[in-house]
Coordinates of C-alpha atoms and ligand atoms in Angstrom, one line a residue:
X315 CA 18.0 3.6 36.0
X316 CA 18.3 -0.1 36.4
X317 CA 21.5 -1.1 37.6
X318 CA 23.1 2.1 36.9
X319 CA 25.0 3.3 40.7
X320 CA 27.5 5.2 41.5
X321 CA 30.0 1.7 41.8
X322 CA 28.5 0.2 38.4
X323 CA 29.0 3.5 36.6
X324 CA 32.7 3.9 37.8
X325 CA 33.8 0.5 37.0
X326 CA 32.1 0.3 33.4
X327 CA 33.7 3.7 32.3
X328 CA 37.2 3.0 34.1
X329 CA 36.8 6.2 36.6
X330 CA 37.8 7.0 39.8
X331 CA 35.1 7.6 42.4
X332 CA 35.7 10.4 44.9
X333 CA 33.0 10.9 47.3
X334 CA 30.9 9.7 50.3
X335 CA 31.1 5.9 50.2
X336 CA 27.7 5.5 51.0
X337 CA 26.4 6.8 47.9
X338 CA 27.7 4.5 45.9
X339 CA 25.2 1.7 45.8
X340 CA 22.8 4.7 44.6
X341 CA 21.2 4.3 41.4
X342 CA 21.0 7.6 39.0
X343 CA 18.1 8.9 37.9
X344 CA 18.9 10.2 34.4
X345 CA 21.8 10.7 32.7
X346 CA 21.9 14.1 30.8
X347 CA 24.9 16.8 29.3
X348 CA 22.3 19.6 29.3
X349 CA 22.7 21.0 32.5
X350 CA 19.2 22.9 32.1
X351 CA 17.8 19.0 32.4
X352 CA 19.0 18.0 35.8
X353 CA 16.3 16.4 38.2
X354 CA 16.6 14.7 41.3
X355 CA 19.0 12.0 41.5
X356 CA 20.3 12.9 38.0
X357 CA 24.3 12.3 36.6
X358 CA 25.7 14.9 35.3
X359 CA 28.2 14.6 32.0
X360 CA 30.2 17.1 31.2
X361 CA 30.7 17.6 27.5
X362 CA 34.0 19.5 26.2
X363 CA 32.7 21.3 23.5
X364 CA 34.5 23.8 20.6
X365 CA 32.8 26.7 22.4
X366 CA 31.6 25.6 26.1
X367 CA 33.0 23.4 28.4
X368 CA 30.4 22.2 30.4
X369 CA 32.2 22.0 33.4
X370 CA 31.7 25.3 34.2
X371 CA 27.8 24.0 35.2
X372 CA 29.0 21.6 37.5
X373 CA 28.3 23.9 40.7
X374 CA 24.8 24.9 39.4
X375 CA 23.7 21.0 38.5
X376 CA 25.0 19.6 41.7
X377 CA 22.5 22.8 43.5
X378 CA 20.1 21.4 41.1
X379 CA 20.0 18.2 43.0
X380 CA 21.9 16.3 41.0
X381 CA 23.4 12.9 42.8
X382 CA 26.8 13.1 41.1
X383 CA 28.7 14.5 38.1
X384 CA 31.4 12.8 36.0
X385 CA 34.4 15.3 35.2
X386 CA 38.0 15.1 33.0
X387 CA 39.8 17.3 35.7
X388 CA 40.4 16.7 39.4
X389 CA 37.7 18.9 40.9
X390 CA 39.4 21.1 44.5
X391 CA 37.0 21.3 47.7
X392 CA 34.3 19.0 45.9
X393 CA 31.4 18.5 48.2
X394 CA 29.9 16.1 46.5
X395 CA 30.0 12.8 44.5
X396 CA 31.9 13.1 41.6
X397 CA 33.8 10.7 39.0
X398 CA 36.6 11.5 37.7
X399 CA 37.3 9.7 33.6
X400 CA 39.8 10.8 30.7
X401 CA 36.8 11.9 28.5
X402 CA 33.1 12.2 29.2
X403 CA 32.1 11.3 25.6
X404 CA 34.2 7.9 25.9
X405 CA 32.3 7.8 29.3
X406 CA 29.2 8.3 27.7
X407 CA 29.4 5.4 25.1
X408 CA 30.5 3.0 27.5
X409 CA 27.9 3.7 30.4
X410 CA 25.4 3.7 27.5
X411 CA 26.6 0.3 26.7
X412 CA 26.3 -1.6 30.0
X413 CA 22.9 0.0 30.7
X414 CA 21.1 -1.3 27.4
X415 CA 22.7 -5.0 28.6
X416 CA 20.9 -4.8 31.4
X417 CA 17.4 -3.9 30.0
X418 CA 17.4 -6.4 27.7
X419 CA 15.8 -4.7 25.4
X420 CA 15.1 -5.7 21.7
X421 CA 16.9 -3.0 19.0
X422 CA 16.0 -2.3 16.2
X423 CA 19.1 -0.2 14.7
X424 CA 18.4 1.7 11.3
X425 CA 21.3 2.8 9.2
X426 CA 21.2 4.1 5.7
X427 CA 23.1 6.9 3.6
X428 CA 19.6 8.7 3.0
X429 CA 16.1 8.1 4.8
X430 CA 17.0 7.0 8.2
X431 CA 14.9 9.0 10.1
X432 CA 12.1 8.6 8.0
X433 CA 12.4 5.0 7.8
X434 CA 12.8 4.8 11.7
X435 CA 9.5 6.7 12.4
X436 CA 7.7 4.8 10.1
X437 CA 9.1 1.8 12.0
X438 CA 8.0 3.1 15.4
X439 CA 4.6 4.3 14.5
X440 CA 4.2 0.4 13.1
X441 CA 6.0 -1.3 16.4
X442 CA 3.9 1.3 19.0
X443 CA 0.3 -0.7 17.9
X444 CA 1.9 -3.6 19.7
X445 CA 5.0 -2.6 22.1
X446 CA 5.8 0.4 24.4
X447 CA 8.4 1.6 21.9
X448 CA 11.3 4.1 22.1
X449 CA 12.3 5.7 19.4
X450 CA 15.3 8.1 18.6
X451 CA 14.7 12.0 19.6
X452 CA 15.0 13.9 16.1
X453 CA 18.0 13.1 14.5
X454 CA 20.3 11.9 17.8
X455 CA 21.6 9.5 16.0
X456 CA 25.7 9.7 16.3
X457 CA 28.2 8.4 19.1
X458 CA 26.6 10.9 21.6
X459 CA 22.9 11.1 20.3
X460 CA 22.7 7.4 20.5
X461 CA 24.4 7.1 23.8
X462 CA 21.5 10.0 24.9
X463 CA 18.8 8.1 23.0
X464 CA 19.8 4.6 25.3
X465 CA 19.8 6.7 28.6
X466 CA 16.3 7.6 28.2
X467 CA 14.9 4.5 27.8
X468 CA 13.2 2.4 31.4
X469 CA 12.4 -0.5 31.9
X470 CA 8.7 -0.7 30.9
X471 CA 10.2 0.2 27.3
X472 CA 9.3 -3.3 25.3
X473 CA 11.2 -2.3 22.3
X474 CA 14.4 0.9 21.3
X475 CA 14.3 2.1 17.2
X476 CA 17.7 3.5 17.1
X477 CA 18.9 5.3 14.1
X478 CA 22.6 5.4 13.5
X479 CA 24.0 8.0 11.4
X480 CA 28.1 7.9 10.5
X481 CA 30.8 10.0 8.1
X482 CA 33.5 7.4 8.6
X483 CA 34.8 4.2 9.0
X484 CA 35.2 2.4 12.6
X485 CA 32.2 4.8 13.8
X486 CA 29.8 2.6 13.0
X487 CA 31.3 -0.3 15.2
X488 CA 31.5 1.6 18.2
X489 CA 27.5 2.5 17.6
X490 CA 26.7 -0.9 17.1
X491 CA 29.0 -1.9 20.4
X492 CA 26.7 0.2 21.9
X493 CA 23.3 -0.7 20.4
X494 CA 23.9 -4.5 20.2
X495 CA 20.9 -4.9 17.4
X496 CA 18.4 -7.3 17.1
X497 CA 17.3 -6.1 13.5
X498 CA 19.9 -4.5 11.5
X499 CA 18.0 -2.2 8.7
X500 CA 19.4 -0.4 5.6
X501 CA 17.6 1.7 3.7
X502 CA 20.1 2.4 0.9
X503 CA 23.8 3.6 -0.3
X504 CA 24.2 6.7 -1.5
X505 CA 27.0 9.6 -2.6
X506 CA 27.0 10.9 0.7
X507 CA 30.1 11.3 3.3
X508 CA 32.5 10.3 0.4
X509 CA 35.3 12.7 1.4
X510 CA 36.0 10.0 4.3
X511 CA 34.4 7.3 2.4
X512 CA 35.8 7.4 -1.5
X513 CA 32.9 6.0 -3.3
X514 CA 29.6 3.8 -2.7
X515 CA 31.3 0.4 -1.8
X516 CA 33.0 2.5 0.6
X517 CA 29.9 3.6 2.4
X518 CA 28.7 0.0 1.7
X519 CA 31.5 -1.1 4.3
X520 CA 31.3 1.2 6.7
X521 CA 27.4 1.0 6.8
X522 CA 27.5 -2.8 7.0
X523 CA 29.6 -2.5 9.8
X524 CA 26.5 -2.7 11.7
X525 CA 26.4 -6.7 11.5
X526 CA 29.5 -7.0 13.7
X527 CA 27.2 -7.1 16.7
X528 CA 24.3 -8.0 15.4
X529 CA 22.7 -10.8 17.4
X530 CA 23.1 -14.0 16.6
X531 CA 19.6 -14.9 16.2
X532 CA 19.1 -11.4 14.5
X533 CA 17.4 -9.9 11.5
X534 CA 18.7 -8.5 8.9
X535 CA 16.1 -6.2 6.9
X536 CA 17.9 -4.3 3.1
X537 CA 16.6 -2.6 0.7
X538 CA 16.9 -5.0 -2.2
X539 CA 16.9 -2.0 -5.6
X540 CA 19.8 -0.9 -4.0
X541 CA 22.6 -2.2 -6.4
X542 CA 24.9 -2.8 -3.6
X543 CA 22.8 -3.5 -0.8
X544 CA 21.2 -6.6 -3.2
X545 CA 25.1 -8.3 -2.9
X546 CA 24.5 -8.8 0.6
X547 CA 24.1 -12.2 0.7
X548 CA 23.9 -13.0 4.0
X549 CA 25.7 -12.5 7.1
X550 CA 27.5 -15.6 9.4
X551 CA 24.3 -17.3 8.8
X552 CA 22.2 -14.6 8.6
X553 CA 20.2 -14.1 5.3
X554 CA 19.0 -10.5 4.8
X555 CA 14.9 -9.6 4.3
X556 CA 14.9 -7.7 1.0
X557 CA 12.3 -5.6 0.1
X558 CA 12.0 -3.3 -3.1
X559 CA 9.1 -2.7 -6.1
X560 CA 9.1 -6.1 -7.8
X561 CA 7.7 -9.8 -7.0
X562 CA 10.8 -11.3 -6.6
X563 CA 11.2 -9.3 -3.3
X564 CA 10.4 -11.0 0.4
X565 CA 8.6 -8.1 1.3
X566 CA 7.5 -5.9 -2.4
X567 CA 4.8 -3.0 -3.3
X568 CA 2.8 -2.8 -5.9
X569 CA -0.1 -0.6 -7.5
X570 CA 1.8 2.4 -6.4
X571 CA -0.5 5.6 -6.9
X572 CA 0.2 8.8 -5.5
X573 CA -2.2 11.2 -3.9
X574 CA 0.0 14.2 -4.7
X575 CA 1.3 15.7 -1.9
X576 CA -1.1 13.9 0.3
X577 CA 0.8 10.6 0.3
X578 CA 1.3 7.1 -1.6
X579 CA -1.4 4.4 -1.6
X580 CA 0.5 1.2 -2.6
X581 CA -0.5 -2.8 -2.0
X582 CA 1.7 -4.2 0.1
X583 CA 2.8 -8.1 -0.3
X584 CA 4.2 -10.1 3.0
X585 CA 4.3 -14.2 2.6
X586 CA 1.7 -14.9 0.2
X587 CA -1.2 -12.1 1.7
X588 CA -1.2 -8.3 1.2
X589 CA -2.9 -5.0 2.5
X590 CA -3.6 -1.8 0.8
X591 CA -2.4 1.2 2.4
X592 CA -2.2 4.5 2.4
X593 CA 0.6 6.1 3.2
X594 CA 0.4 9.7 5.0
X595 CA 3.8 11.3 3.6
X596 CA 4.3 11.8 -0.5
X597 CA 7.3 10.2 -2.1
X598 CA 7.7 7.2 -3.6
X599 CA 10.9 6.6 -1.4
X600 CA 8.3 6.8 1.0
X601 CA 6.8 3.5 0.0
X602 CA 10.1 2.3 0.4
X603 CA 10.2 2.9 4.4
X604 CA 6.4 1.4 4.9
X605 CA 8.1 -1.8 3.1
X606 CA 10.9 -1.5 5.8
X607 CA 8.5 -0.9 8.1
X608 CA 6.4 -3.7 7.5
X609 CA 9.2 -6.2 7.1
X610 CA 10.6 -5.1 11.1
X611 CA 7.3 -5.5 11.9
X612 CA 6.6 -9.1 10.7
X613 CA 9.7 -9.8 12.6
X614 CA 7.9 -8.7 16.0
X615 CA 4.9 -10.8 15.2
X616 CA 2.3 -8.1 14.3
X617 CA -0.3 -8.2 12.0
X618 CA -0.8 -7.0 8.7
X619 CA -3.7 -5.2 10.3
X620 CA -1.7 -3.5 13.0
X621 CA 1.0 -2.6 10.4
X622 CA -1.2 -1.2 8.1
X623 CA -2.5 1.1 11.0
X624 CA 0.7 2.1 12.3
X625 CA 1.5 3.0 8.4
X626 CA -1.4 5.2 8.5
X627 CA -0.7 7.0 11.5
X628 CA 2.4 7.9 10.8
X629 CA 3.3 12.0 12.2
X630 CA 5.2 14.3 10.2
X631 CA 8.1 15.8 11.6
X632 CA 9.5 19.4 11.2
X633 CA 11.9 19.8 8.3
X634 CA 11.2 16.5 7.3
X635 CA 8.9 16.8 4.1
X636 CA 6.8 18.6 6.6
X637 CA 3.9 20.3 4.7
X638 CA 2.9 24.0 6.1
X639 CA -0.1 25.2 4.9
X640 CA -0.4 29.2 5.0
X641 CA -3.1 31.7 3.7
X642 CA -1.1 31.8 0.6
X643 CA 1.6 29.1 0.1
X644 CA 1.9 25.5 0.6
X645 CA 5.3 25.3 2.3
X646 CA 7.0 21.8 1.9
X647 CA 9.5 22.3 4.6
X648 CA 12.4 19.7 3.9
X649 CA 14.5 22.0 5.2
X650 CA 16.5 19.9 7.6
X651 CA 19.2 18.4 5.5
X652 CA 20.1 17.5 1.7
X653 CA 21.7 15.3 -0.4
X654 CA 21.5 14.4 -4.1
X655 CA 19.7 11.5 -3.3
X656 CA 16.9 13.1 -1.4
X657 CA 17.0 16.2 -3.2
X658 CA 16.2 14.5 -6.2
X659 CA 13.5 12.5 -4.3
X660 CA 11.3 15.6 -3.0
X661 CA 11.8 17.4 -6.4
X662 CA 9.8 14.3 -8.0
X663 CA 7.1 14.9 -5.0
X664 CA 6.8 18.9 -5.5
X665 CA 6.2 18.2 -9.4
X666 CA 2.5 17.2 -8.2
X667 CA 2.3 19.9 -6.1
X668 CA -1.0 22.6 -7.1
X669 CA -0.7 26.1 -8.6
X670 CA 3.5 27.3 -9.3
X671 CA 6.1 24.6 -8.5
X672 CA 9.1 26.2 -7.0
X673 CA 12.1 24.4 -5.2
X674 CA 14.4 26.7 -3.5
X675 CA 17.1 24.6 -3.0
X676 CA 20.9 25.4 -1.7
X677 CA 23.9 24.1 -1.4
X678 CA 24.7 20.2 -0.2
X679 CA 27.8 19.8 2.2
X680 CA 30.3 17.2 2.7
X681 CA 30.3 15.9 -0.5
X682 CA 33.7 15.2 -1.5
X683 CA 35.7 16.1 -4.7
X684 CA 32.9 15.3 -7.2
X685 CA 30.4 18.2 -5.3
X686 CA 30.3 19.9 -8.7
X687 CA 29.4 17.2 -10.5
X688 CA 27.0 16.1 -8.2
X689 CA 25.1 19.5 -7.7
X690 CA 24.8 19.6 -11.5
X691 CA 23.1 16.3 -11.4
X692 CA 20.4 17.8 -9.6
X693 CA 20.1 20.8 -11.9
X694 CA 19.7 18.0 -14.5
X695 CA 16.8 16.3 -12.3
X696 CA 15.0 19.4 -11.6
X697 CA 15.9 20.4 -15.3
X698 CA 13.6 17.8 -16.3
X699 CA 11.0 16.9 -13.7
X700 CA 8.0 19.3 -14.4
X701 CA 8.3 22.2 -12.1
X702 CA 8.1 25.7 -12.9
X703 CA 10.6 27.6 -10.9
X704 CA 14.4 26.5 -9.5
X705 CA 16.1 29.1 -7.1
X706 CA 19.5 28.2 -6.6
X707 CA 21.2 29.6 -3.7
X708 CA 24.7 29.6 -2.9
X709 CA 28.6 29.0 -4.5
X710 CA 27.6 25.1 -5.6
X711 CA 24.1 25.5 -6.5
X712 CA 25.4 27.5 -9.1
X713 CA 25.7 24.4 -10.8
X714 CA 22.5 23.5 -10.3
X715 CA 21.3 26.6 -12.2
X716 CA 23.9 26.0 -15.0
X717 CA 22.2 22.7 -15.2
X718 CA 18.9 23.7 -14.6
X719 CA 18.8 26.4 -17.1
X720 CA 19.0 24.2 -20.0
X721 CA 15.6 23.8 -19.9
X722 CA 14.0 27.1 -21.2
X723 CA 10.4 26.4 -19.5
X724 CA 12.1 26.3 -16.1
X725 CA 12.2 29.8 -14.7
X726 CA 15.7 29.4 -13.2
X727 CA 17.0 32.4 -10.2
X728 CA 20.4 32.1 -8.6
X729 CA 21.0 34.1 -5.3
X730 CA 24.7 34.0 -3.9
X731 CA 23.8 33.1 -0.3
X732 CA 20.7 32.6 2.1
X733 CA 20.8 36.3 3.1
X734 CA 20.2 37.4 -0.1
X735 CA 17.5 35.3 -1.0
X736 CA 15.8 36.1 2.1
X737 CA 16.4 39.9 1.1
X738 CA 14.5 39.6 -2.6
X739 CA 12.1 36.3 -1.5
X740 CA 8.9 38.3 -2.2
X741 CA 9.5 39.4 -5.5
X742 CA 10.3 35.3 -6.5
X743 CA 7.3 33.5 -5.2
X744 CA 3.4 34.1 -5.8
X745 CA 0.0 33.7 -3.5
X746 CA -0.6 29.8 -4.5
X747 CA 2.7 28.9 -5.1
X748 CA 3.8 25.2 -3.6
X749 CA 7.1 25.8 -2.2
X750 CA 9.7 23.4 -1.6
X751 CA 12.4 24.6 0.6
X752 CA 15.5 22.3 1.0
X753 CA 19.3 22.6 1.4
X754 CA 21.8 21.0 3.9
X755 CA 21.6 21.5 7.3
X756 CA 24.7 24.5 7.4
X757 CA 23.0 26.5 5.0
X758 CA 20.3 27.3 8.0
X759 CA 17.3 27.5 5.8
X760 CA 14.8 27.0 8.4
X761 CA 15.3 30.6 8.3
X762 CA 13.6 30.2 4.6
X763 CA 10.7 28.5 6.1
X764 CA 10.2 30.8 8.8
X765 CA 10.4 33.9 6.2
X766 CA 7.6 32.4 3.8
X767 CA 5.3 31.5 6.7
X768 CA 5.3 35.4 7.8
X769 CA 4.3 36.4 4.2
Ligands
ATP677 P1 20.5 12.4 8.2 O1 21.8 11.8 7.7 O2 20.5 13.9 8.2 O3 20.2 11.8 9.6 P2 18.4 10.7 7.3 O4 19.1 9.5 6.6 O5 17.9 10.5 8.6 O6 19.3 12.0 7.2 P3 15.8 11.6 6.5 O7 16.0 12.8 7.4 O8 14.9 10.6 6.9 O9 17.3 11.1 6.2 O10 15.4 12.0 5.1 C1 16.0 13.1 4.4 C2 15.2 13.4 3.1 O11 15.4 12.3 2.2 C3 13.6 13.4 3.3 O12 13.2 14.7 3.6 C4 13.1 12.9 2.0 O13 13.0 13.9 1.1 C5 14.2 11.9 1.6 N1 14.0 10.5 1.9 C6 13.3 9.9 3.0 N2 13.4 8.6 2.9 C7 14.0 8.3 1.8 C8 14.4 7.1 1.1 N3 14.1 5.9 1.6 N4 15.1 7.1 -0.1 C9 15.4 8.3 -0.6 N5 15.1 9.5 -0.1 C10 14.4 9.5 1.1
MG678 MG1 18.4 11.4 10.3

């Protein structure tokens, strides 16, 4: 890894190098905390977590063929290279931060309350028809995912899609320390995080904490129907890219038609030309990520052409509005997180759905003191949307159900936790039903998924 020896990596995290001093002009190979990962020439981090402290692998990584470890305690009798910091994850974020300055690298960093990783794979498949292009690992996207995103990026990368996720204020800083942007986007401000955050301005300020290292001949790229993302003005100099559904947009889509749960086919307008596309994921929010999409990738200088194809080979990923086809459901499995923003979104996607509609839905975390309120909001959504069955499961979704139920056509079923649901499943859904499955992440609900595909 360029530039990244034993001296550099002491020095940037403030460590004290004990070992042979003739390894110290060595470069690592990779940097990983899974010890299960280690190759030849690899470093070693140490991670203190609530159940394992990982320097209990040190031994077997260093067998491994590791070159050298990093570790928070003096280690006794150590036969090998080792440097010694106050705490690996601080360690982490700094080494992370000298290595992307020497790649020299353009960054594209994508924040948002919902959609993030979405957006950013939309982004990538757009920016691979022209660069090598690294893009964020599933959803590594917080102050060590990011940190593990940068270390696996090499010099032949042309371009990094980073997506930075946050609950609080200040976090965002240190990821943008670390990512250094070239193209700031957000794809919207939502209810989400608020029990750190208080309300949307809040999450307003701590998303737009992202500038503060923006570059300054950067990009700034907002969704412009968000109500507080369109008061961005600008940014020392810097005036965002807006894109949204009307004409008075930069970047703006129009002649939206779905293709039920096949995708969107919208015309999309850039400076004065415009491409039809169609887009391989349903939604309409997922019109909203191709606009992000194409508005990064005007920055890079492709064409409409290239973004157009990169639109339309977008891959779904698992959990992510992932569709599952069995021999008698259609599984939408969007099972990977929720909020009431995006549960509201795939509800309006699974009302096109063929045969039953049913949403089994459960319970969204981390919402603050209005979680009542904001569960029944989604009972009111799915009240009125135009599917046919609404399973609530858990202590809040029973407000969805109270909600829900007002609407007599709307078979409503409320299960007390996921154990129980998975216990009476069969009796609740039919051959031919289209099944939505979607809770936050806690809930475990990928054990749902995995339930209906062995029926
Ligand atoms: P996390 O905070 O867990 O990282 P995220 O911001 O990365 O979430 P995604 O995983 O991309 O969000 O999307 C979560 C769900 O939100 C998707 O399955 C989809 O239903 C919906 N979604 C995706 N993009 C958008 C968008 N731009 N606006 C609203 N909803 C969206
Ligand atoms: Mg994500």
């Amino acid at each position: 890894m360029k530039n990244l020896t034993l001296e550099n990596i002491t020095k940037v995290c403030g460590g004290v190098y004990f070992g042979p001093a003739d390894k110290l002009d060595q470069e690592v190979s990779s940097i990983t905390t899974d010890s299960r990962k280690i190759e030849a020439g690899s470093l070693f981090v140490p991670i203190v977590g609530e159940r394992v402290d990982a320097h209990k692998f040190i031994p077997q990584v260093m067998e491994a063929g590791a070159l050298a470890t990093l570790s928070e305690r003096t280690l006794e009798n150590a036969d090998f290279p080792y440097i010694k910091v106050k705490s690996s994850l601080q360690a982490v974020k700094d080494i992370a931060e000298f290595y992307l300055k020497q790649l020299q690298i353009p960054v594209v960093g994508i924040t948002g309350s919902v959609g993030k990783t979405s957006t950013k794979e939309v982004i990538a498949s757009v920016l691979k028809e022209k660069y090598r292009t690294l893009k964020t690992q599933g959803n590594f996207n917080n102050e060590l995912g990011l940190p593990l995103t940068v270390f696996r990026l090499r010099d032949e990368d042309e371009i990094a899609v980073l997506e930075m996720g946050i609950s609080d204020f200040g976090e965002m800083t240190r990821l943008a320390k670390i990512a250094r942007p070239d193209t700031c986007v957000i794809t919207n401000i939502g209810p989400c995080h608020l029990e750190n955050l208080g309300d949307r301005d809040g999450v307003l300020k701590a998303k737009t904490e992202i500038f503060k290292y923006l570059k300054k001949d950067g990009h700034i790229v907002l969704n412009g129907d968000d109500d507080k993302l369109c008061t961005v003005k600008e940014y020392e100099g810097i005036k965002p890219v807006f894109f949204g559904m009307e004409a008075d947009k930069d970047i703006y889509a129009d002649e939206i038609v779905s293709r039920g749960l096949k995708g969107m086919t919208c015309r999309i307008h850039v400076g004065g030309e415009s491409f039809v596309t169609d887009i391989p994921m349903p939604g309409r929010h997922m019109v909203y990520n191709a606009l992000a999409a194409t508005a990064v990738g005007r920055i890079y200088g492709l064409t409409l052409e290239q973004i157009r194809h990169g639109i339309e080979t977008l891959e779904a990923i698992s959990g992510r509005f992932h569709m599952i086809e069995t021999d008698r459901f259609l599984i939408v499995d969007d099972c990977y997180n929720a909020n009431p923003m995006s549960m509201k979104a795939s509800l309006d996607v699974l009302k096109d759905g063929a045969g039953r509609r049913v949403a089994i839905l459960g319970d969204m975390g981390e919402l603050g003191e209005n979680e009542v309120q904001l569960h029944a909001e989604v009972g009111e959504h799915a009240a009125q949307c135009g599917i046919d069955v609404c399973i609530c499961t858990g202590a809040l979704s029973a407000n969805i159900a109270k909600e829900a139920r007002k609407n007599p056509q709307l078979t409503v079923i409320e299960e007390p936790d996921r154990d129980s649901l998975l216990a009476h499943l069969d009796s609740y859904v039919k051959t031919g039903d289209t099944i939505l499955v979607k809770a936050s992440h806690f809930m475990q609900f990928e054990k749902v998924v995995a339930k209906l595909q062995e029926m």
